[in-house]
XYZ file of C-alpha atoms in Angstrom:
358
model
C -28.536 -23.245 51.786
C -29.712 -22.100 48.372
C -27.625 -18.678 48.730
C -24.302 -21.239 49.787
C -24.713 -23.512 46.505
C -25.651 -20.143 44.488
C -22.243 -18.847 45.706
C -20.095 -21.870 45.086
C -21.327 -21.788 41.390
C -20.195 -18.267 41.366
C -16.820 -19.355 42.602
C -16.467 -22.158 40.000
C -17.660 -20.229 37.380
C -15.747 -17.927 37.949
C -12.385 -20.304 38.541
C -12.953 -21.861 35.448
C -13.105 -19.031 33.203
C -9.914 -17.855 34.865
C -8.432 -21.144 34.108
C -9.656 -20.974 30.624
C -8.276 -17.380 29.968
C -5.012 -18.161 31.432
C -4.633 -21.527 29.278
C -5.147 -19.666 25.983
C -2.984 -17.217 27.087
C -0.199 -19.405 27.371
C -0.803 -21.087 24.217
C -0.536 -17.851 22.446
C 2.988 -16.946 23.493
C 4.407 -20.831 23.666
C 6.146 -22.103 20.992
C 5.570 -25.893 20.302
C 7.274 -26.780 17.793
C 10.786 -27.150 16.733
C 12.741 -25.734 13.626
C 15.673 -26.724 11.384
C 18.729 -24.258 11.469
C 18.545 -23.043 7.553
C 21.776 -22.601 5.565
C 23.687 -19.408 5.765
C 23.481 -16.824 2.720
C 26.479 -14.513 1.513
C 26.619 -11.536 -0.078
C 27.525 -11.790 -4.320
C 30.622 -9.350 -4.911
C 28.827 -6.194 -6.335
C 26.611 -5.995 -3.095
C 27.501 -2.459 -1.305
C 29.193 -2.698 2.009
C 27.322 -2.183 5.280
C 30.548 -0.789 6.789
C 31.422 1.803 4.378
C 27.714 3.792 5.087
C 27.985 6.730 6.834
C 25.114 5.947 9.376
C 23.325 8.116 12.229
C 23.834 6.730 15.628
C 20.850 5.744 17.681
C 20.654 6.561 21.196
C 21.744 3.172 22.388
C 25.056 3.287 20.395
C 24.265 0.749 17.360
C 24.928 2.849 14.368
C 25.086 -0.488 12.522
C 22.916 -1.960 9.524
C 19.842 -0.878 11.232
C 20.102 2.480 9.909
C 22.074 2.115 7.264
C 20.159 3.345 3.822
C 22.224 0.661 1.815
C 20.328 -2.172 3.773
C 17.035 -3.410 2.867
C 14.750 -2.942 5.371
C 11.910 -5.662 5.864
C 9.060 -5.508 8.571
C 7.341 -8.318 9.957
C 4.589 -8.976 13.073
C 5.832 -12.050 14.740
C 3.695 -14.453 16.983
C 3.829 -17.692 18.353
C 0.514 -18.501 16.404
C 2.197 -17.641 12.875
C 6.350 -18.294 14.075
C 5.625 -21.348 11.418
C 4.983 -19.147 8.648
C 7.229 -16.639 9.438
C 9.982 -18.576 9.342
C 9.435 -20.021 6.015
C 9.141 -15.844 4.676
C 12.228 -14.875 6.124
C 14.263 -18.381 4.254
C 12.428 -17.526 1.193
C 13.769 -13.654 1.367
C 17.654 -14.759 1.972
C 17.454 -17.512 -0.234
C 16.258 -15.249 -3.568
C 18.403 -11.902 -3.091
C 21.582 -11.457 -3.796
C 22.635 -9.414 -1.029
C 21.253 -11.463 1.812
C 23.551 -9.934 4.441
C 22.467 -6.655 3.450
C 18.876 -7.405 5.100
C 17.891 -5.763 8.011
C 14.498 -7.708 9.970
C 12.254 -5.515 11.788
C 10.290 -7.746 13.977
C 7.180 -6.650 15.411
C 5.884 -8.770 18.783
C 2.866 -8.219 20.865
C 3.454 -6.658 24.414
C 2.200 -9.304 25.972
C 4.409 -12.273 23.874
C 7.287 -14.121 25.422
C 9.604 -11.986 22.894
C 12.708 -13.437 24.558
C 11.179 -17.088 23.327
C 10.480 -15.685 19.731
C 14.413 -14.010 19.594
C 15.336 -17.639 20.618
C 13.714 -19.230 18.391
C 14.345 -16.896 14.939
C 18.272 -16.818 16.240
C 18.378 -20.859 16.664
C 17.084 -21.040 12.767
C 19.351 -17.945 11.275
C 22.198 -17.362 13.462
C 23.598 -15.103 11.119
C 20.329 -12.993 10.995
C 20.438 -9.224 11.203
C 17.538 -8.543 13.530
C 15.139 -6.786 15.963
C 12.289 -7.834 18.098
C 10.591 -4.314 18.905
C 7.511 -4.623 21.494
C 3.899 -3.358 20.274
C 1.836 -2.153 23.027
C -1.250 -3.335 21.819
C -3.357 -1.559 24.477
C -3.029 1.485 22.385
C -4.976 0.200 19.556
C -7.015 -2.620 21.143
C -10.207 -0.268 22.055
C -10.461 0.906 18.850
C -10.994 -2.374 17.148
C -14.081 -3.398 15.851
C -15.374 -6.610 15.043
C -14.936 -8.074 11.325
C -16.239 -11.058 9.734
C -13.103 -13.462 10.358
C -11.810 -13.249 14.444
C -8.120 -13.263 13.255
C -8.427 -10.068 11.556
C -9.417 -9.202 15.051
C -6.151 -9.802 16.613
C -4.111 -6.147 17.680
C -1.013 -7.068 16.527
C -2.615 -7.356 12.914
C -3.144 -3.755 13.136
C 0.984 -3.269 13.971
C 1.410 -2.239 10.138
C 0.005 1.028 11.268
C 2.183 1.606 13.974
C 5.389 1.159 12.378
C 6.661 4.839 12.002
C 6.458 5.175 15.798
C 7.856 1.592 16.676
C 11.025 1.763 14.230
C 14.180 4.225 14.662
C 13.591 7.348 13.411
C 17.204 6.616 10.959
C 14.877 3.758 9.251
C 13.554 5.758 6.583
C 11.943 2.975 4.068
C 10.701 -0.193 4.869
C 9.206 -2.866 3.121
C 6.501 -4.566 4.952
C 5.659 -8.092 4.537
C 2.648 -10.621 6.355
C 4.085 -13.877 7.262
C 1.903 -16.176 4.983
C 3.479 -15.494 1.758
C 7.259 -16.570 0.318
C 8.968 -14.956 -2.261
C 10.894 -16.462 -5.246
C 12.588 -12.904 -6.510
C 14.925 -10.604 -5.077
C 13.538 -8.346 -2.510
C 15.486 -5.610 -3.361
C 13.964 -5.134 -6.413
C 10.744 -4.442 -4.733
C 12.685 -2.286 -2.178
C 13.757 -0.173 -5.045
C 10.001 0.716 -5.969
C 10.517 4.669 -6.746
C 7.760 6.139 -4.371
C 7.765 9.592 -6.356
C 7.831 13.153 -4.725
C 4.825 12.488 -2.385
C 3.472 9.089 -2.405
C 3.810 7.152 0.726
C 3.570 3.652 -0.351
C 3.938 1.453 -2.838
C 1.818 -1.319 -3.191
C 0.074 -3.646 -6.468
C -3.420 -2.551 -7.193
C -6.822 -4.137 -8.378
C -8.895 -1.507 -9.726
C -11.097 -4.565 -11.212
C -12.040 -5.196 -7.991
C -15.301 -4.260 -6.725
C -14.065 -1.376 -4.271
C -17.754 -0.169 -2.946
C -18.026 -3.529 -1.679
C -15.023 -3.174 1.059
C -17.695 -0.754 2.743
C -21.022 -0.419 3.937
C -23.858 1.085 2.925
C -23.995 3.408 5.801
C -20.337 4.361 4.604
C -21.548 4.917 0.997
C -25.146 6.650 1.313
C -23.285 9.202 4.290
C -22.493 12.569 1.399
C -19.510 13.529 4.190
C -18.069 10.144 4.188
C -18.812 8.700 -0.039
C -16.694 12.106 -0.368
C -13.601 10.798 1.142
C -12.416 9.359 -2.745
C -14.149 12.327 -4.352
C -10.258 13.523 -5.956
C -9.122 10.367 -5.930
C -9.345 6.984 -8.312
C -9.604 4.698 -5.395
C -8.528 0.827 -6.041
C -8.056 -2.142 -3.719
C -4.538 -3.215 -2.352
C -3.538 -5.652 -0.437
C -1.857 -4.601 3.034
C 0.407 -7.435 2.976
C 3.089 -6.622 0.993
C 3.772 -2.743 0.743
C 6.780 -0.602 0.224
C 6.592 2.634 2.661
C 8.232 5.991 3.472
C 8.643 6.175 7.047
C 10.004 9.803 7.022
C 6.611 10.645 4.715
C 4.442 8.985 7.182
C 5.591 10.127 10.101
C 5.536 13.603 8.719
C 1.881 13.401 7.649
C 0.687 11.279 11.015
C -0.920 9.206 8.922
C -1.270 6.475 12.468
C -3.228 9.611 13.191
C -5.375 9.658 10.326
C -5.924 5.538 10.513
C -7.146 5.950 14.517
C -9.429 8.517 13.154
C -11.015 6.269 10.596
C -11.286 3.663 13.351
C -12.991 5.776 15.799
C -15.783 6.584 13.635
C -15.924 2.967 13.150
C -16.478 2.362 16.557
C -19.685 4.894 16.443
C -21.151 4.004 13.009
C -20.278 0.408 10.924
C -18.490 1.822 7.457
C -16.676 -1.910 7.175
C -16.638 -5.366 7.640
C -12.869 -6.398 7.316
C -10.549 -5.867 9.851
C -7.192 -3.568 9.397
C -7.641 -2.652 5.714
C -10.564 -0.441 5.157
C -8.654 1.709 7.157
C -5.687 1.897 4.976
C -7.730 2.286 2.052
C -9.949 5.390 3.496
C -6.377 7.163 3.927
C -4.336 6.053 1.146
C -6.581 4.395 -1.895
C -6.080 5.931 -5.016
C -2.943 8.155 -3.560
C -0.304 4.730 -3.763
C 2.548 3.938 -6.385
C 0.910 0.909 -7.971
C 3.558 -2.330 -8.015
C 3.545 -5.171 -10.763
C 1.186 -7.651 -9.093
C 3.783 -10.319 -9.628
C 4.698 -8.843 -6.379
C 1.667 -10.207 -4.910
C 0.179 -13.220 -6.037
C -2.513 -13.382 -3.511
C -5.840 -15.135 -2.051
C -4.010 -18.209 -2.106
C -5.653 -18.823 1.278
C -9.114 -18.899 -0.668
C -11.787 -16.457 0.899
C -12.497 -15.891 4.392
C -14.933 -17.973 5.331
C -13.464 -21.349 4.208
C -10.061 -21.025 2.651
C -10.733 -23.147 -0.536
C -8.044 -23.551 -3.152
C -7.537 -21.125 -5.451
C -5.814 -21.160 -8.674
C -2.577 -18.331 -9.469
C -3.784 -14.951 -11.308
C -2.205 -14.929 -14.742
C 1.222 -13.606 -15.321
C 5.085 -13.930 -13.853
C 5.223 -14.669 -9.806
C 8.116 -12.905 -7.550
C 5.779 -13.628 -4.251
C 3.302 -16.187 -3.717
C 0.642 -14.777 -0.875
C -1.659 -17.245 0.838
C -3.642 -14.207 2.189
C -7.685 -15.798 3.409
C -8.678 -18.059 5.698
C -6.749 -20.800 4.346
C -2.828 -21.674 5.431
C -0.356 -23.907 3.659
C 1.036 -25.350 6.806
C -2.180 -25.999 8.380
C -3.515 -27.522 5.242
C -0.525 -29.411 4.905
C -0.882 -30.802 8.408
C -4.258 -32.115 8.020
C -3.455 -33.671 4.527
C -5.648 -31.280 2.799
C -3.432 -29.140 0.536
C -4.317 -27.263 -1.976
C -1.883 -27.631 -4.995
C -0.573 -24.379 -5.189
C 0.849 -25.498 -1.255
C 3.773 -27.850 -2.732
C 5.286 -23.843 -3.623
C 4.982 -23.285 0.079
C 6.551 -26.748 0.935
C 10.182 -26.514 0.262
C 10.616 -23.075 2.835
C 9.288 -25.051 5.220
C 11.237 -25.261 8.292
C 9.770 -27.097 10.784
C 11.344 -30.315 12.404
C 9.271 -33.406 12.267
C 9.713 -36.247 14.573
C 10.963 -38.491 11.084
C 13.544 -35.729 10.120
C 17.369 -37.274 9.632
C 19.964 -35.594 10.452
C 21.847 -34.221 7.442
């Protein structure tokens, strides 16, 4: 008898878990909530035509503004978790440039997402939108994750960004990637235009005032082999959320290769605490095309343990980044905002139950 009630709290055990893992499953690739169809955006008169570029075909025929080199390209991860914010990044982005037909969106979804549900839902918002959903097989990068001091940082699809070489067309050359907690209030194609030099392979603004050592471990620093990584180099913090990047460069120097690498030895020894960055910064710190840091106005999500308000850094703003643990629309939800939120506010698109019709 003991053995027969040992077993049947096995089985529900067991059931329940199964139950559980299937539940949150669902919740991550559900979409909940419903958005407002944002106006349409035309192109001013001096924008270059799409249809004049002399483009390379792709193999499935669709030679059109996806590989043309007069578009602006723009990559971003989308999820059912962050649809919210993503939404309100792409209205900022057409709403600021002045060639807003001329954008090209590179949309990066998790294998396992409903990626039919997220096309539906970006297409029912911006029917005129020029965009992809591309699939990330996140199985290829999942076992070489470690754990970092916030679980989000955790998720494989925030690791995408290193993938992108492989998961675009090989006729997208430059991209500009983008996170989807941030809006900006300049033209994009200025920061598209970012001149990347004869070798760099990204662009991105830097904080050499920030303490770098501290982005690894001590292990990291008191290993001779590994301290000697930045040994040529003037290594400085950026920010992996907004970056300009040579495809054609990357994919020429693997540099996936070289970030797997630095995430292997991870795996064996603990160089860093924080997620899909350190990574970045092993390979490319101190070897970037710094950007004005108006292009990044960041931390607006506070820190990462509990997302308090911050204040803007000094100088002009073209992108306002609520990077940390800290979101506008959840904050906003909870009526909790920080000030700086309100800048968030109006790109909202979300449909409350006491919208009007216009």
């Amino acid at each position: 008898m003991p053995r027969l009630i040992h077993k049947l709290i096995l089985l529900f055990t067991f059931l329940f878990l199964f139950f559980s893992l299937t539940t949150n499953a669902a919740a991550t690739t559900t979409i909940t909530q419903q958005f407002k169809e944002a106006p349409q955006f035309y192109n001013s008169p001096d924008c270059p035509s799409i249809d004049q570029d002399e483009m390379e075909p792709e193999p499935d025929g669709d030679n059109t503004i996806f590989c043309s080199e007069h578009a602006v390209h723009v990559a971003m991860t989308l999820d059912a978790a962050y649809i919210r914010g993503s939404m309100a990044a792409i209205l900022s982005v057409l709403q600021h440039t002045s060639c807003p037909q001329n954008i090209a969106f590179h949309f990066v979804a998790s294998a396992s997402a409903n990626a039919s549900l997220l096309r539906a839902t970006i297409s029912s918002s911006f029917p005129y939108l020029k965009f992809r959903v591309y699939t990330f097989d996140d199985s290829s990068v999942s076992g070489l994750i470690s754990t970092s001091i916030r679980s989000a940082l955790d998720c494989p699809l925030n690791y995408a960004r290193s993938y992108l070489a492989n998961i675009l067309p090989l006729c997208v050359r430059r991209v500009v990637y983008l996170d989807s907690d941030l809006v900006l209030v300049d033209d994009i194609a200025k920061l598209a235009a970012t001149l990347l030099g004869e070798k760099s392979v990204l662009a991105a603004p830097e904080y050499c005032n920030a303490n770098f050592t501290s982005y690894f471990t001590p292990t990291f620093w008191s290993n001779p082999s590994l301290s000697l990584t930045f040994a040529d180099r003037r290594p400085c913090y950026f920010n992996t959320g907004v970056m300009v990047i040579d495809l054609d460069r990357w994919r020429e120097g693997d540099f996936t290769t070289k970030i797997e690498e630095w995430m292997e030895l991870q795996k064996r020894m603990r160089i860093y605490e924080l997620g899909s960055l350190p990574p970045f910064l092993l390979v490319f710190a101190g070897d970037i095309v710094p950007v004005d840091h108006k292009w990044n106005q960041h931390g607006l999500g506070g820190d990462n343990f509990r997302g308090l308000c911050r204040d803007l850094h000094p100088g002009p703003v073209s992108l306002l980044h609520w990077s940390g643990k800290g979101k506008p629309w959840a904050r906003l939800d909870a009526n909790r905002p920080c000030p700086l939120d309100a800048l968030w506010a109006p790109y909202d698109l979300l449909q409350t139950p006491f919208a009007l019709d216009s």
